[in-house]
């Protein structure tokens, strides 16, 4: 079963109904009173409530990389390992 999506402000709220079949329980940030809130607040809400963020905002990609920085640094310093798999923080 697919997880629920949290659509960012830069996406149409109408997408939640269009995605409700394959992604039941999906919401738009305005539906959970996060419209106008910081990316960090949206990130924390999504993480705490089992949502996957869908956005056009590149800031979330940067936040994800920052959250994985220790794993990336350890991978770079490991001379033998050839594959790094990142999971949701």
Short mmCIF file of N, CA and C in Angstrom, two decimals:
data_model
loop_
_atom_site.label_atom_id
_atom_site.label_comp_id
_atom_site.label_asym_id
_atom_site.label_seq_id
_atom_site.Cartn_x
_atom_site.Cartn_y
_atom_site.Cartn_z
N UNK A 1 0.85 -1.19 0.00
CA UNK A 1 0.00 0.00 0.00
C UNK A 1 0.89 1.25 0.00
N UNK A 2 0.55 2.18 -0.83
CA UNK A 2 1.31 3.42 -0.94
C UNK A 2 1.08 4.30 0.29
N UNK A 3 2.07 5.09 0.62
CA UNK A 3 1.95 6.01 1.74
C UNK A 3 1.19 7.26 1.33
N UNK A 4 0.91 8.07 2.33
CA UNK A 4 0.21 9.32 2.08
C UNK A 4 1.19 10.42 1.71
N UNK A 5 0.73 11.32 0.86
CA UNK A 5 1.55 12.43 0.39
C UNK A 5 1.13 13.72 1.07
N UNK A 6 2.08 14.61 1.28
CA UNK A 6 1.80 15.96 1.76
C UNK A 6 2.25 16.90 0.66
N UNK A 7 1.28 17.55 0.03
CA UNK A 7 1.59 18.45 -1.09
C UNK A 7 1.94 19.83 -0.58
N UNK A 8 3.04 20.36 -1.06
CA UNK A 8 3.53 21.67 -0.66
C UNK A 8 2.68 22.77 -1.30
N UNK A 9 2.87 23.99 -0.81
CA UNK A 9 2.10 25.15 -1.29
C UNK A 9 2.24 25.41 -2.77
N UNK A 10 3.37 25.04 -3.35
CA UNK A 10 3.61 25.33 -4.76
C UNK A 10 2.87 24.37 -5.69
N UNK A 11 2.09 23.46 -5.13
CA UNK A 11 1.27 22.54 -5.91
C UNK A 11 -0.20 22.81 -5.64
N UNK A 12 -1.03 22.54 -6.60
CA UNK A 12 -2.46 22.79 -6.48
C UNK A 12 -3.09 21.88 -5.43
N UNK A 13 -3.93 22.45 -4.56
CA UNK A 13 -4.67 21.63 -3.59
C UNK A 13 -5.59 20.61 -4.26
N UNK A 14 -5.96 20.86 -5.51
CA UNK A 14 -6.84 19.93 -6.23
C UNK A 14 -6.16 18.60 -6.51
N UNK A 15 -4.85 18.56 -6.45
CA UNK A 15 -4.13 17.32 -6.69
C UNK A 15 -4.43 16.25 -5.62
N UNK A 16 -4.81 16.68 -4.42
CA UNK A 16 -5.07 15.69 -3.37
C UNK A 16 -6.20 14.75 -3.77
N UNK A 17 -7.25 15.28 -4.37
CA UNK A 17 -8.35 14.41 -4.79
C UNK A 17 -7.93 13.56 -6.00
N UNK A 18 -7.12 14.12 -6.88
CA UNK A 18 -6.66 13.36 -8.04
C UNK A 18 -5.74 12.21 -7.63
N UNK A 19 -5.04 12.38 -6.52
CA UNK A 19 -4.10 11.36 -6.05
C UNK A 19 -4.68 10.47 -4.96
N UNK A 20 -5.93 10.70 -4.59
CA UNK A 20 -6.52 9.96 -3.47
C UNK A 20 -6.66 8.46 -3.72
N UNK A 21 -6.77 8.04 -4.97
CA UNK A 21 -6.86 6.61 -5.27
C UNK A 21 -5.58 5.88 -4.93
N UNK A 22 -4.48 6.24 -5.60
CA UNK A 22 -3.23 5.53 -5.32
C UNK A 22 -2.56 5.94 -4.00
N UNK A 23 -2.89 7.13 -3.48
CA UNK A 23 -2.27 7.64 -2.25
C UNK A 23 -3.34 8.13 -1.28
N UNK A 24 -4.12 7.20 -0.71
CA UNK A 24 -5.19 7.61 0.20
C UNK A 24 -4.64 8.34 1.43
N UNK A 25 -5.39 9.32 1.88
CA UNK A 25 -4.98 10.08 3.05
C UNK A 25 -4.05 11.23 2.74
N UNK A 26 -3.78 11.46 1.47
CA UNK A 26 -2.89 12.56 1.09
C UNK A 26 -3.56 13.90 1.40
N UNK A 27 -2.71 14.86 1.74
CA UNK A 27 -3.20 16.18 2.14
C UNK A 27 -2.37 17.26 1.47
N UNK A 28 -2.92 18.45 1.48
CA UNK A 28 -2.20 19.65 1.05
C UNK A 28 -1.82 20.40 2.33
N UNK A 29 -0.73 21.15 2.31
CA UNK A 29 -0.31 21.86 3.52
C UNK A 29 -1.41 22.75 4.09
N UNK A 30 -2.24 23.29 3.25
CA UNK A 30 -3.32 24.16 3.77
C UNK A 30 -4.34 23.36 4.57
N UNK A 31 -4.50 22.06 4.24
CA UNK A 31 -5.46 21.21 4.94
C UNK A 31 -5.02 20.88 6.36
N UNK A 32 -3.74 21.03 6.63
CA UNK A 32 -3.21 20.73 7.97
C UNK A 32 -2.64 21.99 8.62
N UNK A 33 -3.16 23.14 8.21
CA UNK A 33 -2.80 24.44 8.77
C UNK A 33 -1.30 24.74 8.72
N UNK A 34 -0.66 24.34 7.62
CA UNK A 34 0.76 24.64 7.44
C UNK A 34 1.03 25.63 6.31
N UNK A 35 -0.02 26.18 5.73
CA UNK A 35 0.17 27.17 4.67
C UNK A 35 0.91 28.38 5.25
N UNK A 36 1.99 28.77 4.57
CA UNK A 36 2.78 29.92 5.00
C UNK A 36 3.82 29.59 6.06
N UNK A 37 3.89 28.33 6.48
CA UNK A 37 4.87 27.93 7.50
C UNK A 37 6.21 27.61 6.85
N UNK A 38 7.21 27.49 7.67
CA UNK A 38 8.56 27.25 7.15
C UNK A 38 8.69 25.82 6.61
N UNK A 39 9.68 25.66 5.75
CA UNK A 39 9.97 24.32 5.22
C UNK A 39 10.27 23.36 6.37
N UNK A 40 10.96 23.81 7.39
CA UNK A 40 11.31 22.96 8.53
C UNK A 40 10.04 22.48 9.25
N UNK A 41 9.06 23.37 9.42
CA UNK A 41 7.81 22.97 10.07
C UNK A 41 7.07 21.93 9.23
N UNK A 42 7.06 22.12 7.93
CA UNK A 42 6.42 21.16 7.03
C UNK A 42 7.16 19.83 7.08
N UNK A 43 8.48 19.87 7.04
CA UNK A 43 9.32 18.68 7.10
C UNK A 43 9.03 17.89 8.39
N UNK A 44 9.03 18.62 9.52
CA UNK A 44 8.81 17.96 10.81
C UNK A 44 7.42 17.35 10.90
N UNK A 45 6.41 18.07 10.39
CA UNK A 45 5.05 17.53 10.40
C UNK A 45 4.97 16.26 9.56
N UNK A 46 5.55 16.31 8.36
CA UNK A 46 5.51 15.15 7.48
C UNK A 46 6.22 13.95 8.12
N UNK A 47 7.38 14.19 8.68
CA UNK A 47 8.14 13.11 9.32
C UNK A 47 7.39 12.53 10.51
N UNK A 48 6.76 13.37 11.29
CA UNK A 48 6.07 12.93 12.49
C UNK A 48 4.74 12.26 12.23
N UNK A 49 4.21 12.43 11.01
CA UNK A 49 2.89 11.90 10.70
C UNK A 49 2.88 10.93 9.53
N UNK A 50 4.05 10.51 9.10
CA UNK A 50 4.14 9.48 8.07
C UNK A 50 3.84 9.93 6.66
N UNK A 51 4.02 11.21 6.36
CA UNK A 51 3.79 11.72 5.01
C UNK A 51 5.09 11.79 4.23
N UNK A 52 4.96 11.71 2.92
CA UNK A 52 6.05 11.98 1.99
C UNK A 52 5.76 13.32 1.34
N UNK A 53 6.71 14.24 1.41
CA UNK A 53 6.51 15.58 0.85
C UNK A 53 6.65 15.55 -0.66
N UNK A 54 5.69 16.20 -1.33
CA UNK A 54 5.73 16.38 -2.78
C UNK A 54 5.80 17.88 -3.02
N UNK A 55 6.82 18.33 -3.74
CA UNK A 55 7.04 19.76 -3.90
C UNK A 55 7.81 20.06 -5.17
N UNK A 56 7.79 21.31 -5.57
CA UNK A 56 8.66 21.81 -6.64
C UNK A 56 9.83 22.57 -6.02
N UNK A 57 9.82 22.72 -4.71
CA UNK A 57 10.79 23.50 -3.95
C UNK A 57 12.08 22.70 -3.77
N UNK A 58 13.18 23.20 -4.28
CA UNK A 58 14.47 22.52 -4.18
C UNK A 58 15.02 22.52 -2.75
N UNK A 59 14.48 23.36 -1.87
CA UNK A 59 14.97 23.43 -0.49
C UNK A 59 14.82 22.10 0.23
N UNK A 60 13.75 21.36 -0.06
CA UNK A 60 13.56 20.08 0.62
C UNK A 60 14.63 19.07 0.22
N UNK A 61 15.08 19.12 -1.02
CA UNK A 61 16.16 18.23 -1.44
C UNK A 61 17.41 18.54 -0.65
N UNK A 62 17.69 19.82 -0.48
CA UNK A 62 18.85 20.23 0.31
C UNK A 62 18.73 19.79 1.76
N UNK A 63 17.53 19.90 2.32
CA UNK A 63 17.32 19.46 3.69
C UNK A 63 17.54 17.96 3.82
N UNK A 64 17.10 17.21 2.83
CA UNK A 64 17.28 15.76 2.85
C UNK A 64 18.76 15.40 2.79
N UNK A 65 19.50 16.07 1.93
CA UNK A 65 20.94 15.80 1.84
C UNK A 65 21.64 16.16 3.13
N UNK A 66 21.22 17.27 3.74
CA UNK A 66 21.82 17.69 5.01
C UNK A 66 21.54 16.65 6.10
N UNK A 67 20.33 16.11 6.12
CA UNK A 67 19.98 15.09 7.11
C UNK A 67 20.80 13.82 6.92
N UNK A 68 21.22 13.56 5.69
CA UNK A 68 22.00 12.36 5.41
C UNK A 68 23.50 12.63 5.39
N UNK A 69 23.91 13.83 5.72
CA UNK A 69 25.33 14.19 5.63
C UNK A 69 26.25 13.22 6.36
N UNK A 70 25.95 12.77 7.58
CA UNK A 70 26.87 11.83 8.24
C UNK A 70 27.02 10.52 7.46
N UNK A 71 25.92 10.01 6.90
CA UNK A 71 25.99 8.77 6.12
C UNK A 71 26.80 8.98 4.85
N UNK A 72 26.63 10.14 4.22
CA UNK A 72 27.38 10.44 2.99
C UNK A 72 28.87 10.57 3.30
N UNK A 73 29.20 11.26 4.39
CA UNK A 73 30.60 11.42 4.77
C UNK A 73 31.25 10.08 5.10
N UNK A 74 30.52 9.22 5.81
CA UNK A 74 31.06 7.90 6.14
C UNK A 74 31.28 7.08 4.87
N UNK A 75 30.35 7.18 3.93
CA UNK A 75 30.48 6.46 2.67
C UNK A 75 31.71 6.92 1.89
N UNK A 76 31.91 8.22 1.82
CA UNK A 76 33.05 8.77 1.08
C UNK A 76 34.37 8.30 1.68
N UNK A 77 34.42 8.20 3.00
CA UNK A 77 35.67 7.82 3.65
C UNK A 77 35.91 6.31 3.65
N UNK A 78 34.93 5.52 3.26
CA UNK A 78 35.04 4.06 3.23
C UNK A 78 35.64 3.62 1.90
N UNK A 79 36.84 3.03 1.89
CA UNK A 79 37.50 2.69 0.62
C UNK A 79 36.93 1.47 -0.10
N UNK A 80 36.16 0.63 0.58
CA UNK A 80 35.70 -0.61 -0.02
C UNK A 80 34.26 -0.55 -0.52
N UNK A 81 33.40 0.12 0.22
CA UNK A 81 31.98 0.16 -0.11
C UNK A 81 31.73 0.88 -1.42
N UNK A 82 30.82 0.34 -2.25
CA UNK A 82 30.59 0.94 -3.58
C UNK A 82 29.15 1.38 -3.79
N UNK A 83 28.29 1.21 -2.80
CA UNK A 83 26.89 1.59 -2.96
C UNK A 83 26.39 2.25 -1.69
N UNK A 84 25.75 3.39 -1.85
CA UNK A 84 25.16 4.10 -0.72
C UNK A 84 23.66 4.17 -0.95
N UNK A 85 22.88 3.67 -0.01
CA UNK A 85 21.43 3.74 -0.09
C UNK A 85 20.94 4.66 1.02
N UNK A 86 20.21 5.71 0.65
CA UNK A 86 19.69 6.65 1.63
C UNK A 86 18.21 6.37 1.85
N UNK A 87 17.82 6.35 3.11
CA UNK A 87 16.42 6.16 3.47
C UNK A 87 15.91 7.43 4.13
N UNK A 88 14.61 7.51 4.27
CA UNK A 88 14.03 8.68 4.91
C UNK A 88 14.63 8.85 6.31
N UNK A 89 15.03 10.09 6.64
CA UNK A 89 15.58 10.33 7.98
C UNK A 89 14.49 10.26 9.03
#
